CSV table of C-alpha atoms in Angstrom, one decimal:
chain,number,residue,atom,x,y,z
A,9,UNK,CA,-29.7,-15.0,36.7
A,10,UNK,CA,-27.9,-13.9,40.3
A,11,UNK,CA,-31.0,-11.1,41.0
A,12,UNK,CA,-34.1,-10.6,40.2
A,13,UNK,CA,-34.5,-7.0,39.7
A,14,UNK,CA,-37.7,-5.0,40.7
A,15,UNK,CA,-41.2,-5.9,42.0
A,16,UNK,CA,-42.4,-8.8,39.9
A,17,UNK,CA,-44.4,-11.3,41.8
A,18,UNK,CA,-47.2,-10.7,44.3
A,19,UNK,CA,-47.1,-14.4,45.2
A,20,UNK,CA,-44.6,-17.7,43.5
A,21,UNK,CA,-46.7,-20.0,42.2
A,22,UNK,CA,-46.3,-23.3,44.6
A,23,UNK,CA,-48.3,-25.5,43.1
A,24,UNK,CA,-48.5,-27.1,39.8
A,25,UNK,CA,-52.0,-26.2,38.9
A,26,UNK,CA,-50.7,-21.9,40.0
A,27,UNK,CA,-48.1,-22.7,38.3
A,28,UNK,CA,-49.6,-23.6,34.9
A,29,UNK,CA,-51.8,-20.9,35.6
A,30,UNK,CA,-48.7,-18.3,35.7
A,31,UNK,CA,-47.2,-19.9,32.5
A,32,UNK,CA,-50.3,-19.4,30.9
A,33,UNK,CA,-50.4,-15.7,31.4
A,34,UNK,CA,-46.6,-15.1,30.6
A,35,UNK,CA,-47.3,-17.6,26.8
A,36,UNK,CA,-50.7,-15.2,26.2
A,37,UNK,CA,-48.8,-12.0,26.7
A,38,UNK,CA,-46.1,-13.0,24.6
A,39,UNK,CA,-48.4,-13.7,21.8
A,40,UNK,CA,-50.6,-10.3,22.6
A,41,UNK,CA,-47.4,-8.4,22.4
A,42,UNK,CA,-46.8,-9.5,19.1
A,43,UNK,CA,-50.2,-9.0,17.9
A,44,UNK,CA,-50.8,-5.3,19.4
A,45,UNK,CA,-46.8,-4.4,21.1
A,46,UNK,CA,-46.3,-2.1,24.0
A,47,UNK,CA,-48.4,0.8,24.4
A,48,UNK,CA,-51.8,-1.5,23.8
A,49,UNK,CA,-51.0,-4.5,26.0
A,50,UNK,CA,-53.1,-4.5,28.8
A,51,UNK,CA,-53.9,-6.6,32.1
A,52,UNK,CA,-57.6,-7.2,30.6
A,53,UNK,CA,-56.3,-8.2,27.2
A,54,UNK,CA,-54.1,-11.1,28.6
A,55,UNK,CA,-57.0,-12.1,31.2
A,56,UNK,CA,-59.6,-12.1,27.9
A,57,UNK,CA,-57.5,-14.0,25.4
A,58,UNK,CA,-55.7,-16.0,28.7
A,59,UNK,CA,-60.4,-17.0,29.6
A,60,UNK,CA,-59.2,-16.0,33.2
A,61,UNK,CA,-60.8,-13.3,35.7
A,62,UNK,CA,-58.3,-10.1,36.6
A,63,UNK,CA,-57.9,-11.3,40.2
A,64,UNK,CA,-55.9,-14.5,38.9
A,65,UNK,CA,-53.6,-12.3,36.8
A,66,UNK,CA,-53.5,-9.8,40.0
A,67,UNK,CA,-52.4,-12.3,42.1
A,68,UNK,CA,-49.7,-12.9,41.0
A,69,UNK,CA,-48.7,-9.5,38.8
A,70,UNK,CA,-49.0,-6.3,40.1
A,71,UNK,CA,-49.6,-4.6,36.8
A,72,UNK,CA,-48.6,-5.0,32.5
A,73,UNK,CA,-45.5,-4.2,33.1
A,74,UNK,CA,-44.7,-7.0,36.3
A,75,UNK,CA,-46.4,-9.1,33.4
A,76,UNK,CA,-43.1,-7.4,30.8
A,77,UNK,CA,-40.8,-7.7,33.2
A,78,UNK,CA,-41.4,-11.5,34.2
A,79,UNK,CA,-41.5,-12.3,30.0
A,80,UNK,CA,-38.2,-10.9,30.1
A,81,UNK,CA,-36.8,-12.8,32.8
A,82,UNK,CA,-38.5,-16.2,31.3
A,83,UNK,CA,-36.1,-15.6,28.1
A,84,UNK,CA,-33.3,-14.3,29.6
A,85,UNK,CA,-33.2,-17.4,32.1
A,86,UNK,CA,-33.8,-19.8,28.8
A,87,UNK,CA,-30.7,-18.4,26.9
A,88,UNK,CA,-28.9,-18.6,30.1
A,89,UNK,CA,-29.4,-22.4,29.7
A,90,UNK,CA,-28.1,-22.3,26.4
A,91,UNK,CA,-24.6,-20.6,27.4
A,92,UNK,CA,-24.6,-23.3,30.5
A,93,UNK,CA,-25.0,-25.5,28.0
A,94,UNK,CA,-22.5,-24.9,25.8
A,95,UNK,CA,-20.0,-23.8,28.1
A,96,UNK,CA,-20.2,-27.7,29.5
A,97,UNK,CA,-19.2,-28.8,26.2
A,98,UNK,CA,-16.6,-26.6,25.3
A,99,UNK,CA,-14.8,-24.9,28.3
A,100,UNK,CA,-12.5,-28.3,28.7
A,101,UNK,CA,-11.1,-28.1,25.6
A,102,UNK,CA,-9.1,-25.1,25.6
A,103,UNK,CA,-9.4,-22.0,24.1
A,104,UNK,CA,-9.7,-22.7,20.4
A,105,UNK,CA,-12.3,-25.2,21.3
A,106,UNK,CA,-14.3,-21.7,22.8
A,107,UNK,CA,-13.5,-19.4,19.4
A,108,UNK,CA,-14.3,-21.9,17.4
A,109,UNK,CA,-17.7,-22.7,18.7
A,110,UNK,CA,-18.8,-19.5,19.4
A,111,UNK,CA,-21.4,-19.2,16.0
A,112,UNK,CA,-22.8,-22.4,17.5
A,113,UNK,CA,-23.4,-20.3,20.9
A,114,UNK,CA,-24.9,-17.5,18.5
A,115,UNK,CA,-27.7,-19.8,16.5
A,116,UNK,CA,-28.2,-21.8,19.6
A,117,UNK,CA,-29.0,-18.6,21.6
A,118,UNK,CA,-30.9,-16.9,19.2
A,119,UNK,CA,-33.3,-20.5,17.9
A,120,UNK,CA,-34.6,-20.0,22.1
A,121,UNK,CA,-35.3,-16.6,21.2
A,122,UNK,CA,-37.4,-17.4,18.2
A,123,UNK,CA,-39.3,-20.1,20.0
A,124,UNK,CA,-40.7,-17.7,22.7
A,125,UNK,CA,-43.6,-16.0,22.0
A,126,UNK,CA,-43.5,-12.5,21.5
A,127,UNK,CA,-39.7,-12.2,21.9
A,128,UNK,CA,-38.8,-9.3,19.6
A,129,UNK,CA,-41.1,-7.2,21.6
A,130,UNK,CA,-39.7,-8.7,24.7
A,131,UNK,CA,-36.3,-7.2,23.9
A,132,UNK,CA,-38.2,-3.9,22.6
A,133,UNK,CA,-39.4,-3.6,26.2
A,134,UNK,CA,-36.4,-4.8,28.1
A,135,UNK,CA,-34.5,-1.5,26.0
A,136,UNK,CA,-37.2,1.1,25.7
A,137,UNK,CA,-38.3,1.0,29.4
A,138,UNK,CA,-35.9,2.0,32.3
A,139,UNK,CA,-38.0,-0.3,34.8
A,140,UNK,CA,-37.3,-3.4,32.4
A,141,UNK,CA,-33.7,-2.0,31.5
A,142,UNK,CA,-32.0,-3.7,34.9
A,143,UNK,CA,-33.5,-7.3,33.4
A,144,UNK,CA,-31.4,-7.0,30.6
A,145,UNK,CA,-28.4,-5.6,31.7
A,146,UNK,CA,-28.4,-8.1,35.1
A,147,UNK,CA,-29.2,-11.1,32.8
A,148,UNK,CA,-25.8,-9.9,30.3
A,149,UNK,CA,-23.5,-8.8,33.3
A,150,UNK,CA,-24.4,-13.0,34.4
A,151,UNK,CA,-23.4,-14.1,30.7
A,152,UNK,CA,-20.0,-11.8,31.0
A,153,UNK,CA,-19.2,-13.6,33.8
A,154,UNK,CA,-19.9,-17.5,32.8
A,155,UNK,CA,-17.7,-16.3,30.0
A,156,UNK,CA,-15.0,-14.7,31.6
A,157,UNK,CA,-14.6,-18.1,34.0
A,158,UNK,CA,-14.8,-19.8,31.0
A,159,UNK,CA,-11.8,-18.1,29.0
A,160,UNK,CA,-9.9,-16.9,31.9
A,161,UNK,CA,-7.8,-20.3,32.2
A,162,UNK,CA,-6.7,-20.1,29.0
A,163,UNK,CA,-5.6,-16.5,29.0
A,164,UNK,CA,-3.6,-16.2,32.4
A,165,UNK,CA,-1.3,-13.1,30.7
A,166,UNK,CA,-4.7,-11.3,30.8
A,167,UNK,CA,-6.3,-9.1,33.0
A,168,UNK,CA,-9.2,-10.0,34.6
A,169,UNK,CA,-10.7,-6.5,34.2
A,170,UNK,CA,-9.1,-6.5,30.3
A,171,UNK,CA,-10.7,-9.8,29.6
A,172,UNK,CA,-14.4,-8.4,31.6
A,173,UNK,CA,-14.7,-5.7,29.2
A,174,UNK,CA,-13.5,-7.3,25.9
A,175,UNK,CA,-15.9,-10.1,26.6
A,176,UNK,CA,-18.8,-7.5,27.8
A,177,UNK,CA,-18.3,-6.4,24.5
A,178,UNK,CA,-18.7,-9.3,22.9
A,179,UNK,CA,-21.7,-10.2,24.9
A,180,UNK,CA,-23.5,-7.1,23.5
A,181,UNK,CA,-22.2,-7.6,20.1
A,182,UNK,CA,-24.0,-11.2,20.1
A,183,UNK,CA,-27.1,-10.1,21.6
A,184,UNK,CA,-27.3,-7.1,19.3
A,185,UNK,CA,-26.4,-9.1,15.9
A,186,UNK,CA,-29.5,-11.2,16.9
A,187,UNK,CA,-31.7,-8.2,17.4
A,188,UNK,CA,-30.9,-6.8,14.3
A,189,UNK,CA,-32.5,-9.6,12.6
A,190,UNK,CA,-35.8,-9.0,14.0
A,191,UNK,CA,-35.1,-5.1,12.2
A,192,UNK,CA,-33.4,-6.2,9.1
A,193,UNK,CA,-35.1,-9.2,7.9
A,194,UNK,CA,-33.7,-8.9,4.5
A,195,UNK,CA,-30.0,-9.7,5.9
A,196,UNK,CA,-29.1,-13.7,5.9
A,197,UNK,CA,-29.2,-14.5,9.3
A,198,UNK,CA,-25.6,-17.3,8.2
A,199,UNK,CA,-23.6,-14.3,7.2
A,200,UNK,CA,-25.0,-12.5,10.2
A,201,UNK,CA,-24.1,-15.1,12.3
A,202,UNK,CA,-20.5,-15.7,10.6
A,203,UNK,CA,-19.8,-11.8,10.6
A,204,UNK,CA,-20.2,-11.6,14.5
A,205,UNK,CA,-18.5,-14.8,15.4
A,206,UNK,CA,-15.7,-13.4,13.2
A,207,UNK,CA,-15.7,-10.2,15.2
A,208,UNK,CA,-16.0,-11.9,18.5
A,209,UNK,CA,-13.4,-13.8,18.2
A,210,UNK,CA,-11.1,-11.5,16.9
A,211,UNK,CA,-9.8,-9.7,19.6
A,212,UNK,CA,-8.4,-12.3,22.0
A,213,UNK,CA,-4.4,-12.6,21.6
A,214,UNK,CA,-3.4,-15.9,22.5
């Protein structure tokens, strides 16, 4: 991500043992917010289940919702990786290389999302609070624009602010078919994943 939006750290952990220490706190909350969500989280929860005192969670979060916001930076910076990722392997080979891959982009992204604790509650939070909101929208305006680099060699007849909002679109689309999992578990998560690369795809005129 290019910012880091609001007041999130008292102090960066500088050394390795801090440094555990923070990532500690961030894996605990994840796994509280699954167990008890929002509303019951709490700075003494995560220091009880974390077997730490509230002045080592205070030094380096304000409050639960520094605590929110940093979780929601930690996965937003992971499935920036992802697109980093697969932007290396696929930008080079032209455009149809791009469409083509683009469910591969969509599993990828959402398998890091699975694998970090609490992470549909994460994404509850990063929508439902307007102090978490800028997390989210900062972290898809930075995938909008690795895309848009990405595709705008191979579409020089289009716009630059045409292909910024088709693929801000797209971004959202991709990010929301994964959410909807978490609310429809019912739904195969292939055809999900099929549907929304179809629709992502679609609207790119070569």
């Amino acid at each position: 991500m290019t910012a880091t939006p609001g007041d999130i750290l008292r102090a960066s952990p500088k050394q390795e043992r801090a440094q555990q220490t923070y990532e500690l706190l961030l894996d605990v909350a994840g796994e509280l917010l699954a167990e008890v969500g929002i509303d019951r989280i709490s700075t003494n929860l995560i220091c009880t289940r974390a077997g730490l005192t509230p002045p080592a969670l205070y030094r380096y979060f304000k409050d639960k919702y520094s605590v929110l916001e940093a979780l929601g930076l930690r996965l937003m910076e992971r499935q920036n990786a992802v697109l980093e990722a697969w932007i290396a392997r696929h930008a080079g080979k032209g455009l149809d290389d791009l469409q083509d891959n683009i469910e591969e982009l969509l599993r990828e992204n959402a398998a890091v999302t699975r694998a970090e604790p609490g992470a549909i509650w994460i994404l509850r939070a990063l929508h439902g609070s307007p102090r978490l909101a800028p997390v989210r929208i900062e972290s898809h305006r930075y995938v909008t624009g690795k895309l848009v680099e990405a595709y705008a060699p191979h579409l020089p007849h289009m716009s630059s602010e045409d292909l910024w909002l088709y693929v801000r679109l797209t971004v959202e689309l991709g990010f929301g078919a994964d959410a909807m999992l978490y609310e429809e578990p019912g739904v195969s998560a292939d055809a999900v994943f099929r549907t929304a690369a179809n629709m992502m795809r679609g609207g790119l005129a070569t």
